[in-house]
Tab-separated table of C-alpha atoms and ligand atoms in Angstrom:
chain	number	residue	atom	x	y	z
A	24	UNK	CA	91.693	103.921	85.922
A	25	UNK	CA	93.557	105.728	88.548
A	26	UNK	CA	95.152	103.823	91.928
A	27	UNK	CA	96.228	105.655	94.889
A	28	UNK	CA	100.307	105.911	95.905
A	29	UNK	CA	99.101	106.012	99.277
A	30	UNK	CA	96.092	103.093	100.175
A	31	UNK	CA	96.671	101.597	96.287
A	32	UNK	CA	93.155	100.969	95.591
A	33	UNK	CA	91.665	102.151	92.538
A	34	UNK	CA	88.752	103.747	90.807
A	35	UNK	CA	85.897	102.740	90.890
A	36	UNK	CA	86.402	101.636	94.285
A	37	UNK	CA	87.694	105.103	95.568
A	38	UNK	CA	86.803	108.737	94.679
A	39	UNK	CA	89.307	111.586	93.477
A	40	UNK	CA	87.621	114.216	93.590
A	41	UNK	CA	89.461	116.750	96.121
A	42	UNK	CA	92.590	118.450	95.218
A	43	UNK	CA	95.625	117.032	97.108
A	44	UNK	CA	97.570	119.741	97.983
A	45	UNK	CA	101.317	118.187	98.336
A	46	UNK	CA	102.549	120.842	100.698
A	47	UNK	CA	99.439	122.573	102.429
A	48	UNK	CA	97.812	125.817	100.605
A	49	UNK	CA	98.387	127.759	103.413
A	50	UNK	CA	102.055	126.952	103.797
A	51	UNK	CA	102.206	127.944	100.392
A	52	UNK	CA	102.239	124.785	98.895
A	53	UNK	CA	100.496	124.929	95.225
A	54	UNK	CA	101.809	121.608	93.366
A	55	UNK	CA	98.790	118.883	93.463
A	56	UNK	CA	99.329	115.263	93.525
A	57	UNK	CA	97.140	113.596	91.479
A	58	UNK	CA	97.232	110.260	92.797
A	59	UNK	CA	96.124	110.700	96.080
A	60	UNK	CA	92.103	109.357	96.871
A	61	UNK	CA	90.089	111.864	99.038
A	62	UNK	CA	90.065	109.246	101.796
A	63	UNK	CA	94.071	109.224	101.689
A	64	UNK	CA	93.971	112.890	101.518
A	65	UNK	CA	91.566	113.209	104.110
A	66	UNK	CA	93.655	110.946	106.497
A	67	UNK	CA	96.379	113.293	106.698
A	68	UNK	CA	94.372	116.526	108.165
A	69	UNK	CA	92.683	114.220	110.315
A	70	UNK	CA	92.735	114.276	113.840
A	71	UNK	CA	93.070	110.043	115.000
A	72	UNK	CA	92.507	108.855	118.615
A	73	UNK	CA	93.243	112.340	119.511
A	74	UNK	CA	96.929	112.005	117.932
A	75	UNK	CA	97.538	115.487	116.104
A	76	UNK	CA	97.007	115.588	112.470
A	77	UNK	CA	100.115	114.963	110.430
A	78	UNK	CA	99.549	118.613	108.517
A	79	UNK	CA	98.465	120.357	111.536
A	80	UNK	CA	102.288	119.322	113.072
A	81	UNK	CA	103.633	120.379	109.678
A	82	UNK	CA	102.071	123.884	109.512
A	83	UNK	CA	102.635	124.424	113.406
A	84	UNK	CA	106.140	123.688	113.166
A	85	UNK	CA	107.304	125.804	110.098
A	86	UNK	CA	104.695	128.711	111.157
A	87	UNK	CA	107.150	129.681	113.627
A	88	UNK	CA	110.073	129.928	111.410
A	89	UNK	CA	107.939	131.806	109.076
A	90	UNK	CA	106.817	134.314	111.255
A	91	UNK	CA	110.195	134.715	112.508
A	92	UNK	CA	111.036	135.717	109.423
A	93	UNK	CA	108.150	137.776	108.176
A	94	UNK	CA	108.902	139.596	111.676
A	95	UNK	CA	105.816	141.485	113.739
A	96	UNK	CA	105.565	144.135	110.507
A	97	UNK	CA	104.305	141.450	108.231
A	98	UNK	CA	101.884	139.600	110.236
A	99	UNK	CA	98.525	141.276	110.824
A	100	UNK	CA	94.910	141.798	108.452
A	101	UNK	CA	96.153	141.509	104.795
A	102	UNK	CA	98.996	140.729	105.301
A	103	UNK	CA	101.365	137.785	104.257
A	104	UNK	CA	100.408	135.935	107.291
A	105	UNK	CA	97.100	136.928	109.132
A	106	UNK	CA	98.202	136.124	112.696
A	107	UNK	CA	100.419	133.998	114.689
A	108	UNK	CA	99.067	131.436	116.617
A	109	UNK	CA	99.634	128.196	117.862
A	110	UNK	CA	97.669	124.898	119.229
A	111	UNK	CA	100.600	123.236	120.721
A	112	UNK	CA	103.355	125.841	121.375
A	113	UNK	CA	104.664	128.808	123.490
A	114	UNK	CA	106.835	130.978	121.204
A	115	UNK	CA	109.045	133.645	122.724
A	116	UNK	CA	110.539	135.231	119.497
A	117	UNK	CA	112.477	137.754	121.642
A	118	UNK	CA	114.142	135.194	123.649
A	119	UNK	CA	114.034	132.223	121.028
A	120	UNK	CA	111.932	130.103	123.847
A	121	UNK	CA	109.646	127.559	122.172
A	122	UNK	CA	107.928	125.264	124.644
A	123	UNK	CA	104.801	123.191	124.401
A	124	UNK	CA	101.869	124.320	126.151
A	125	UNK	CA	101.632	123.520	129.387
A	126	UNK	CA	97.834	121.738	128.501
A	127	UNK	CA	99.890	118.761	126.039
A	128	UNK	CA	102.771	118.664	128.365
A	129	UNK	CA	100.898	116.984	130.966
A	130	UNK	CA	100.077	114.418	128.028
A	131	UNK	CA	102.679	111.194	128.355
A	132	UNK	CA	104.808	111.318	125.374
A	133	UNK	CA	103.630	114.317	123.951
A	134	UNK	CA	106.793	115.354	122.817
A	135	UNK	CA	107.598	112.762	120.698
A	136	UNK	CA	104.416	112.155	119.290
A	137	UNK	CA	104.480	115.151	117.485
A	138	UNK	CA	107.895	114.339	116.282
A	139	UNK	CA	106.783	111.155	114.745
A	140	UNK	CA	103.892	113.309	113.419
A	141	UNK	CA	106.553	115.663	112.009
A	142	UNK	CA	108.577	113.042	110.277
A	143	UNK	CA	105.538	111.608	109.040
A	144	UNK	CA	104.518	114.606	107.368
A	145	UNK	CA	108.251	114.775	105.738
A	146	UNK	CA	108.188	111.838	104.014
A	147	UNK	CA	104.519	112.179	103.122
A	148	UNK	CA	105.664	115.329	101.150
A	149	UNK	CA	108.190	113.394	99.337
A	150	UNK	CA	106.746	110.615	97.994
A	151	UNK	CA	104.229	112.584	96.710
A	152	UNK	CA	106.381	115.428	95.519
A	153	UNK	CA	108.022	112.366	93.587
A	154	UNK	CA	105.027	111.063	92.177
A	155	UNK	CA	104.382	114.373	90.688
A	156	UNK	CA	108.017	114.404	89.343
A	157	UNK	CA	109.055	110.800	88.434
A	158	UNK	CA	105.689	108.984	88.733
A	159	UNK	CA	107.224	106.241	90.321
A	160	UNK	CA	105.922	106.298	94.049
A	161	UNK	CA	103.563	103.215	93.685
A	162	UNK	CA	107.084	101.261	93.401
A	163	UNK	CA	107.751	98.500	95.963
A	164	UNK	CA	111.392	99.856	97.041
A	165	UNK	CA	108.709	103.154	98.289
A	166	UNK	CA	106.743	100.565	100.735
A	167	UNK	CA	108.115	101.319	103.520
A	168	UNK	CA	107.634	105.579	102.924
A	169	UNK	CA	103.508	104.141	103.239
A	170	UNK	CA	103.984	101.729	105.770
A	171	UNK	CA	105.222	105.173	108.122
A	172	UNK	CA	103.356	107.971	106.743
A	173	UNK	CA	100.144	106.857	106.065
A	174	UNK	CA	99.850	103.545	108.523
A	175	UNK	CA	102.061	104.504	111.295
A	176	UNK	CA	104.205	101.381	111.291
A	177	UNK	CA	107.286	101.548	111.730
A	178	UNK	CA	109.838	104.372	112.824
A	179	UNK	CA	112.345	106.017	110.108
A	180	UNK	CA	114.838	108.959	111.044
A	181	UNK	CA	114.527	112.511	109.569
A	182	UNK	CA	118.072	114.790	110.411
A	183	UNK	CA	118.105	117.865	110.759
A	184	UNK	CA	121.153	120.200	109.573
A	185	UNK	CA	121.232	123.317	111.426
A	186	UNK	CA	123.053	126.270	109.791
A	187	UNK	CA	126.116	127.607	111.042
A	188	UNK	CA	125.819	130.995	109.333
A	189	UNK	CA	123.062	133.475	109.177
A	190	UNK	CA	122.488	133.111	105.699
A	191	UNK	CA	119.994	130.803	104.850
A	192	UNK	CA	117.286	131.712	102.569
A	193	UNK	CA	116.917	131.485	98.833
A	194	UNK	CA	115.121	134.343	97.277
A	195	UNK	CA	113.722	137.102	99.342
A	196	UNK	CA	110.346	136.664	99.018
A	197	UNK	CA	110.414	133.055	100.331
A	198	UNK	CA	108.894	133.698	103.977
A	199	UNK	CA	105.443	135.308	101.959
A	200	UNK	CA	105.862	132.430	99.598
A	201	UNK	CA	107.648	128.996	100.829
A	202	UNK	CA	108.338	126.724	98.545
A	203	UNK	CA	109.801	123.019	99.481
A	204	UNK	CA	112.722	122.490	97.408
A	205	UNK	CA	113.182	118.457	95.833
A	206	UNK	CA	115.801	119.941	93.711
A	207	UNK	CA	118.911	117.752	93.698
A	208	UNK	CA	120.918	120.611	95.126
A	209	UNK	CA	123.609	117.859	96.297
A	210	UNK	CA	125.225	115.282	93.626
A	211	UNK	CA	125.608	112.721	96.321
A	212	UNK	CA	121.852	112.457	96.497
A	213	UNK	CA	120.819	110.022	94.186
A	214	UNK	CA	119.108	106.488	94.372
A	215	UNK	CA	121.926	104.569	95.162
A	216	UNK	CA	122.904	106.739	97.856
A	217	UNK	CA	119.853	105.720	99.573
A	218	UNK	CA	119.229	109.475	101.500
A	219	UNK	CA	117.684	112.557	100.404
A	220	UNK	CA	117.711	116.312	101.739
A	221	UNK	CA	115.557	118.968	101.211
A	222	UNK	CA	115.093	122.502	102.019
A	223	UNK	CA	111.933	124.538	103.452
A	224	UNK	CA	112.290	127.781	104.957
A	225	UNK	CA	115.981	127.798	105.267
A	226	UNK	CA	115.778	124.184	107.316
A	227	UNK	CA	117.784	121.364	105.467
A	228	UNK	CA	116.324	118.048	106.077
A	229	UNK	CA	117.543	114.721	105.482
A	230	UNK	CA	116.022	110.988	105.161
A	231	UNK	CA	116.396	107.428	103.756
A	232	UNK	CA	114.639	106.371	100.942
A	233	UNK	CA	115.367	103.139	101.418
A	234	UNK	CA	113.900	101.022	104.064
A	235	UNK	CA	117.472	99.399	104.834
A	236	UNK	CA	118.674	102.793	105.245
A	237	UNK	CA	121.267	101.887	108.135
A	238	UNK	CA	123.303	99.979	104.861
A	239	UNK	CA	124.051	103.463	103.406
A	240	UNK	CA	124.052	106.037	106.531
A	241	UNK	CA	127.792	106.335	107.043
A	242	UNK	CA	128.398	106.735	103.767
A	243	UNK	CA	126.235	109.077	103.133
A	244	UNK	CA	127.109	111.381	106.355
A	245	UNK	CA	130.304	111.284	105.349
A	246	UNK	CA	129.824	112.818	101.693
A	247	UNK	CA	126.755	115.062	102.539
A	248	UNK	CA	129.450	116.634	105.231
A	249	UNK	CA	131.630	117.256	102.997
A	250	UNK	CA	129.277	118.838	100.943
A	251	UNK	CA	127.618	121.006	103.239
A	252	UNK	CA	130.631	121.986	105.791
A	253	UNK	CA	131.089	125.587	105.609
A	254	UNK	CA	127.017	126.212	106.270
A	255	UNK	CA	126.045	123.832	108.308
A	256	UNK	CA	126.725	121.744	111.525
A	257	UNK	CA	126.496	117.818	111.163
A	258	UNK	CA	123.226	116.914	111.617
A	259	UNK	CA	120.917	115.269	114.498
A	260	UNK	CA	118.375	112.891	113.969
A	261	UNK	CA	115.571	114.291	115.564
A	262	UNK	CA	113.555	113.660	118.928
A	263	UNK	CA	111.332	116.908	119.516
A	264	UNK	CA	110.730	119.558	117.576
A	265	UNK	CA	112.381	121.337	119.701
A	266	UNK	CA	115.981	119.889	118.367
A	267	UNK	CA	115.077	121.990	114.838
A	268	UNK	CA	116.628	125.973	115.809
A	269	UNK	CA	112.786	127.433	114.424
A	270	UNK	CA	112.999	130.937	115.883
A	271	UNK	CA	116.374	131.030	113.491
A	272	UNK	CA	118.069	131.440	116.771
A	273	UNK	CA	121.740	132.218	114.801
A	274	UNK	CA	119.999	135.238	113.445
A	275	UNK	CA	120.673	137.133	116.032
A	276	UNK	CA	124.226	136.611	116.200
B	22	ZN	ZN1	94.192	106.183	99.036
């Protein structure tokens, strides 16, 4: 019998028969979660009361940072990524401009839907990242990580640490081949410290995993600071997309 971390029904009642890509394919994701039901896995790429999909905002948002970084020599037929192009932005990678498209701007709220979309997609990636790791996402104290990501209830902060020096990635071929990193690159970050960070594309990232999270959150600033000082800046808890620096703006410098 299998049961699903995300809807936790199990077979026979559900199918699991599509490959649940934990970070998508194209964003060069290749770890699987194996507890995800196609219905579950289908919710995420899905497109609800015209709301953009949770992966779509995913892929949109780091696409820019990754073609920043592959630069115009790398992007074409063959090549590591076929073309840039977006749905819902306006990318000026001369003058680090990002704006949404004039078309979804008119839309009330636009803005920060696709932020909540964003941080959906975050904590989506975790828990089943950590199911794939510890196993352990169908746990109670993870409720609140469904409730958000896959039911939309509820509202949990994702902060973004911008880098203060242009030195950011990890190996050199990252931008053809992005990994997300659930390392525990910090020793602060553990279960009783009630956050977690992570790192895509030279973005660090940081959320609660705990649904009381505001218990922990000075405490935790306070050592992750400490920690992460001489790189980057202290972090925001993001509103639009546009608060995460994904033309690599201090690249430039
Ligand atoms: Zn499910």
């Amino acid at each position: 019998m299998k049961t699903c971390i995300w809807c936790n029904k199990s077979t026979p009642h559900i199918s699991f028969n599509k490959k649940a890509h934990i970070v998508p394919q194209s964003m060069g994701g290749t770890e699987i979660c194996e507890n995800v039901c196609d219905s579950c896995n289908h919710f995420f790429g899905a497109n609800h009361d015209g709301v953009p999909p949770i992966e779509l905002v995913f892929k949109e948002t780091f696409n820019i940072t990754r073609a920043r970084l592959l630069g115009k020599s790398n992007i074409g037929k063959n090549k590591a990524l076929s073309r840039f192009k977006s749905v819902y932005f306006n990318v000026d990678f001369v003058k680090n401009r990002i704006d949404v498209k004039p078309s979804f701007k008119l839309q009330t709220g636009f803005q920060s839907i696709l932020c909540h979309q964003f941080k959906r997609s975050i904590y989506k990636i975790f828990l089943e990242e950590n199911e794939r790791v510890n196993g352990n996402s169908r746990d109670d104290k993870y409720d609140f990580i469904r409730e958000f990501a896959r039911f939309n209830i509820g509202d949990y902060p994702v902060l973004y640490y911008q880098s203060k020096v242009p030195f950011l990635l990890s190996s050199k071929d990252e931008p053809q081949k992005p990994n997300f990193y659930f390392q525990k690159k910090f020793v602060y970050l553990d279960d009783e410290h009630g956050f977690f960070d992570t790192y895509y594309l030279g973005h660090v990232f940081g959320f609660p995993i705990i649904r009381n999270w505001e218990l922990v959150f000075d405490n935790y600033i306070s050592q992750s600071l400490k920690q992460k000082e001489r790189f980057y800046k202290r972090p925001i808890s993001i509103k639009y997309l546009t608060d995460i620096d994904l033309t690599l703006s201090f690249m430039n410098a």
